[in-house]
Amino acid sequence: MQNLVGIFRNKGDLIRALEELEKLKERAGRLSVEGSRLFNPGWHLSLDLKSMLIVSEAVTRSALARQESRGAHSRIDHPGLDATWGTKNNVIACEGSAMTLRQSPVPELPGDLKQLLADEK
């Protein structure tokens, strides 16, 4: 993730990251830990690994779909803001062993919050 889905991203690296994550998921399926769970960091890390792989894939798929740069998401191949991305969120869902991505509209801000933001300008 640090090397391919870091601060500055591009399509090629993101696709490569998904390929590497598939390899890691395959390896993780063969994972085993010896000894008890008492004072055994490897045992706890093995439990965390599945979650880390799920989160890594979700972040990568979302970054690949979002073709703009906004906030901490910087796409070298899409350096500017795209106003349409300000109106939708990426939603990643696990369906069986596969992840799906869909866009959902950003809910409208409540009136009092809009006013608060307008007052800060």
PDB file of C-alpha atoms in Angstrom:
ATOM      1  CA  MET A   1       0.000   0.000   0.000  1.00  0.00           C
ATOM      2  CA  GLN A   2       2.805   2.393   0.838  1.00  0.00           C
ATOM      3  CA  ASN A   3       4.563   1.784  -2.466  1.00  0.00           C
ATOM      4  CA  LEU A   4       1.603   1.603  -4.863  1.00  0.00           C
ATOM      5  CA  VAL A   5      -1.337   3.324  -3.111  1.00  0.00           C
ATOM      6  CA  GLY A   6       0.527   6.059  -1.303  1.00  0.00           C
ATOM      7  CA  ILE A   7       0.031   9.791  -1.304  1.00  0.00           C
ATOM      8  CA  PHE A   8       0.470  10.199  -5.065  1.00  0.00           C
ATOM      9  CA  ARG A   9      -1.410   7.620  -7.113  1.00  0.00           C
ATOM     10  CA  ASN A  10      -1.874   6.688 -10.744  1.00  0.00           C
ATOM     11  CA  LYS A  11      -3.941   4.122 -12.627  1.00  0.00           C
ATOM     12  CA  GLY A  12      -1.035   1.783 -13.399  1.00  0.00           C
ATOM     13  CA  ASP A  13       0.098   1.567  -9.780  1.00  0.00           C
ATOM     14  CA  LEU A  14      -3.454   1.054  -8.536  1.00  0.00           C
ATOM     15  CA  ILE A  15      -4.045  -1.824 -10.959  1.00  0.00           C
ATOM     16  CA  ARG A  16      -0.719  -3.358  -9.953  1.00  0.00           C
ATOM     17  CA  ALA A  17      -1.678  -2.964  -6.281  1.00  0.00           C
ATOM     18  CA  LEU A  18      -4.897  -4.927  -6.866  1.00  0.00           C
ATOM     19  CA  GLU A  19      -2.874  -7.700  -8.516  1.00  0.00           C
ATOM     20  CA  GLU A  20      -0.438  -7.793  -5.597  1.00  0.00           C
ATOM     21  CA  LEU A  21      -3.301  -7.824  -3.086  1.00  0.00           C
ATOM     22  CA  GLU A  22      -4.766 -10.882  -4.836  1.00  0.00           C
ATOM     23  CA  LYS A  23      -1.443 -12.668  -4.399  1.00  0.00           C
ATOM     24  CA  LEU A  24      -1.339 -11.687  -0.726  1.00  0.00           C
ATOM     25  CA  LYS A  25      -4.915 -12.917  -0.179  1.00  0.00           C
ATOM     26  CA  GLU A  26      -3.922 -16.246  -1.705  1.00  0.00           C
ATOM     27  CA  ARG A  27      -0.910 -16.493   0.618  1.00  0.00           C
ATOM     28  CA  ALA A  28      -2.973 -15.426   3.621  1.00  0.00           C
ATOM     29  CA  GLY A  29      -5.351 -18.337   2.952  1.00  0.00           C
ATOM     30  CA  ARG A  30      -2.478 -20.713   3.699  1.00  0.00           C
ATOM     31  CA  LEU A  31      -1.438 -18.899   6.868  1.00  0.00           C
ATOM     32  CA  SER A  32      -0.952 -20.779  10.122  1.00  0.00           C
ATOM     33  CA  VAL A  33       0.464 -19.773  13.486  1.00  0.00           C
ATOM     34  CA  GLU A  34       2.102 -22.052  16.023  1.00  0.00           C
ATOM     35  CA  GLY A  35       1.746 -21.817  19.764  1.00  0.00           C
ATOM     36  CA  SER A  36      -0.997 -20.331  21.874  1.00  0.00           C
ATOM     37  CA  ARG A  37      -2.451 -16.865  21.674  1.00  0.00           C
ATOM     38  CA  LEU A  38      -0.838 -15.898  24.994  1.00  0.00           C
ATOM     39  CA  PHE A  39       2.078 -13.492  24.468  1.00  0.00           C
ATOM     40  CA  ASN A  40       2.143 -14.392  20.783  1.00  0.00           C
ATOM     41  CA  PRO A  41       2.030 -11.272  18.556  1.00  0.00           C
ATOM     42  CA  GLY A  42       2.054 -13.469  15.452  1.00  0.00           C
ATOM     43  CA  TRP A  43      -1.247 -15.002  16.484  1.00  0.00           C
ATOM     44  CA  HIS A  44      -2.901 -11.596  16.795  1.00  0.00           C
ATOM     45  CA  LEU A  45      -1.342 -10.286  13.583  1.00  0.00           C
ATOM     46  CA  SER A  46      -2.646 -13.325  11.707  1.00  0.00           C
ATOM     47  CA  LEU A  47      -6.168 -12.387  12.813  1.00  0.00           C
ATOM     48  CA  ASP A  48      -5.634  -8.765  11.755  1.00  0.00           C
ATOM     49  CA  LEU A  49      -4.258  -9.722   8.338  1.00  0.00           C
ATOM     50  CA  LYS A  50      -7.645 -10.586   6.806  1.00  0.00           C
ATOM     51  CA  SER A  51      -9.063  -7.197   7.854  1.00  0.00           C
ATOM     52  CA  MET A  52      -5.982  -5.353   6.597  1.00  0.00           C
ATOM     53  CA  LEU A  53      -6.317  -7.022   3.194  1.00  0.00           C
ATOM     54  CA  ILE A  54     -10.036  -6.167   2.985  1.00  0.00           C
ATOM     55  CA  VAL A  55      -9.427  -2.511   3.844  1.00  0.00           C
ATOM     56  CA  SER A  56      -6.472  -2.303   1.442  1.00  0.00           C
ATOM     57  CA  GLU A  57      -8.528  -3.649  -1.449  1.00  0.00           C
ATOM     58  CA  ALA A  58     -11.457  -1.336  -0.682  1.00  0.00           C
ATOM     59  CA  VAL A  59      -9.193   1.734  -0.570  1.00  0.00           C
ATOM     60  CA  THR A  60      -7.467   0.729  -3.809  1.00  0.00           C
ATOM     61  CA  ARG A  61     -10.702   0.067  -5.701  1.00  0.00           C
ATOM     62  CA  SER A  62     -12.157   3.377  -4.553  1.00  0.00           C
ATOM     63  CA  ALA A  63      -8.965   5.268  -5.477  1.00  0.00           C
ATOM     64  CA  LEU A  64      -8.967   3.676  -8.921  1.00  0.00           C
ATOM     65  CA  ALA A  65     -12.574   4.724  -9.568  1.00  0.00           C
ATOM     66  CA  ARG A  66     -12.103   8.301  -8.314  1.00  0.00           C
ATOM     67  CA  GLN A  67     -10.541  10.105 -11.251  1.00  0.00           C
ATOM     68  CA  GLU A  68      -9.665  13.410  -9.609  1.00  0.00           C
ATOM     69  CA  SER A  69      -7.469  14.833  -6.854  1.00  0.00           C
ATOM     70  CA  ARG A  70      -9.248  16.015  -3.712  1.00  0.00           C
ATOM     71  CA  GLY A  71      -7.973  16.286  -0.142  1.00  0.00           C
ATOM     72  CA  ALA A  72      -5.602  13.446   0.697  1.00  0.00           C
ATOM     73  CA  HIS A  73      -6.497  11.599  -2.526  1.00  0.00           C
ATOM     74  CA  SER A  74      -3.974  12.716  -5.160  1.00  0.00           C
ATOM     75  CA  ARG A  75      -4.097  11.163  -8.620  1.00  0.00           C
ATOM     76  CA  ILE A  76      -1.061  12.161 -10.696  1.00  0.00           C
ATOM     77  CA  ASP A  77      -2.972  11.198 -13.849  1.00  0.00           C
ATOM     78  CA  HIS A  78      -5.997  13.316 -12.767  1.00  0.00           C
ATOM     79  CA  PRO A  79      -4.492  16.347 -10.996  1.00  0.00           C
ATOM     80  CA  GLY A  80      -7.518  18.630 -10.754  1.00  0.00           C
ATOM     81  CA  LEU A  81     -10.804  18.739  -8.903  1.00  0.00           C
ATOM     82  CA  ASP A  82     -13.856  17.401 -10.697  1.00  0.00           C
ATOM     83  CA  ALA A  83     -17.076  18.974  -9.432  1.00  0.00           C
ATOM     84  CA  THR A  84     -19.117  15.827 -10.127  1.00  0.00           C
ATOM     85  CA  TRP A  85     -17.070  13.921  -7.506  1.00  0.00           C
ATOM     86  CA  GLY A  86     -18.176  16.424  -4.895  1.00  0.00           C
ATOM     87  CA  THR A  87     -21.726  15.140  -5.352  1.00  0.00           C
ATOM     88  CA  LYS A  88     -21.128  11.406  -4.895  1.00  0.00           C
ATOM     89  CA  ASN A  89     -19.387   8.942  -2.606  1.00  0.00           C
ATOM     90  CA  ASN A  90     -17.861   5.600  -3.455  1.00  0.00           C
ATOM     91  CA  VAL A  91     -19.406   2.708  -1.542  1.00  0.00           C
ATOM     92  CA  ILE A  92     -17.546  -0.599  -1.436  1.00  0.00           C
ATOM     93  CA  ALA A  93     -19.414  -3.763  -0.459  1.00  0.00           C
ATOM     94  CA  CYS A  94     -18.221  -7.340   0.014  1.00  0.00           C
ATOM     95  CA  GLU A  95     -20.488  -9.732  -1.841  1.00  0.00           C
ATOM     96  CA  GLY A  96     -19.236 -13.231  -1.200  1.00  0.00           C
ATOM     97  CA  SER A  97     -15.536 -13.189  -1.960  1.00  0.00           C
ATOM     98  CA  ALA A  98     -15.745 -10.226  -4.352  1.00  0.00           C
ATOM     99  CA  MET A  99     -15.934  -6.498  -3.727  1.00  0.00           C
ATOM    100  CA  THR A 100     -18.293  -4.273  -5.646  1.00  0.00           C
ATOM    101  CA  LEU A 101     -18.201  -0.518  -5.987  1.00  0.00           C
ATOM    102  CA  ARG A 102     -21.164   1.767  -6.469  1.00  0.00           C
ATOM    103  CA  GLN A 103     -21.624   5.493  -6.190  1.00  0.00           C
ATOM    104  CA  SER A 104     -24.198   7.031  -3.895  1.00  0.00           C
ATOM    105  CA  PRO A 105     -25.210  10.705  -3.820  1.00  0.00           C
ATOM    106  CA  VAL A 106     -23.773  12.874  -1.066  1.00  0.00           C
ATOM    107  CA  PRO A 107     -26.687  13.809   1.210  1.00  0.00           C
ATOM    108  CA  GLU A 108     -27.592  17.472   1.275  1.00  0.00           C
ATOM    109  CA  LEU A 109     -26.292  19.371   4.285  1.00  0.00           C
ATOM    110  CA  PRO A 110     -28.883  20.361   6.899  1.00  0.00           C
ATOM    111  CA  GLY A 111     -29.787  24.068   6.795  1.00  0.00           C
ATOM    112  CA  ASP A 112     -28.099  24.942  10.090  1.00  0.00           C
ATOM    113  CA  LEU A 113     -24.825  23.374   8.975  1.00  0.00           C
ATOM    114  CA  LYS A 114     -25.012  25.182   5.619  1.00  0.00           C
ATOM    115  CA  GLN A 115     -25.492  28.442   7.490  1.00  0.00           C
ATOM    116  CA  LEU A 116     -22.551  27.705   9.780  1.00  0.00           C
ATOM    117  CA  LEU A 117     -20.276  27.053   6.808  1.00  0.00           C
ATOM    118  CA  ALA A 118     -21.535  30.171   5.033  1.00  0.00           C
ATOM    119  CA  ASP A 119     -20.810  32.267   8.159  1.00  0.00           C
ATOM    120  CA  GLU A 120     -17.180  31.048   8.215  1.00  0.00           C
ATOM    121  CA  LYS A 121     -16.468  32.462   4.762  1.00  0.00           C
TER     122      LYS A 121
END
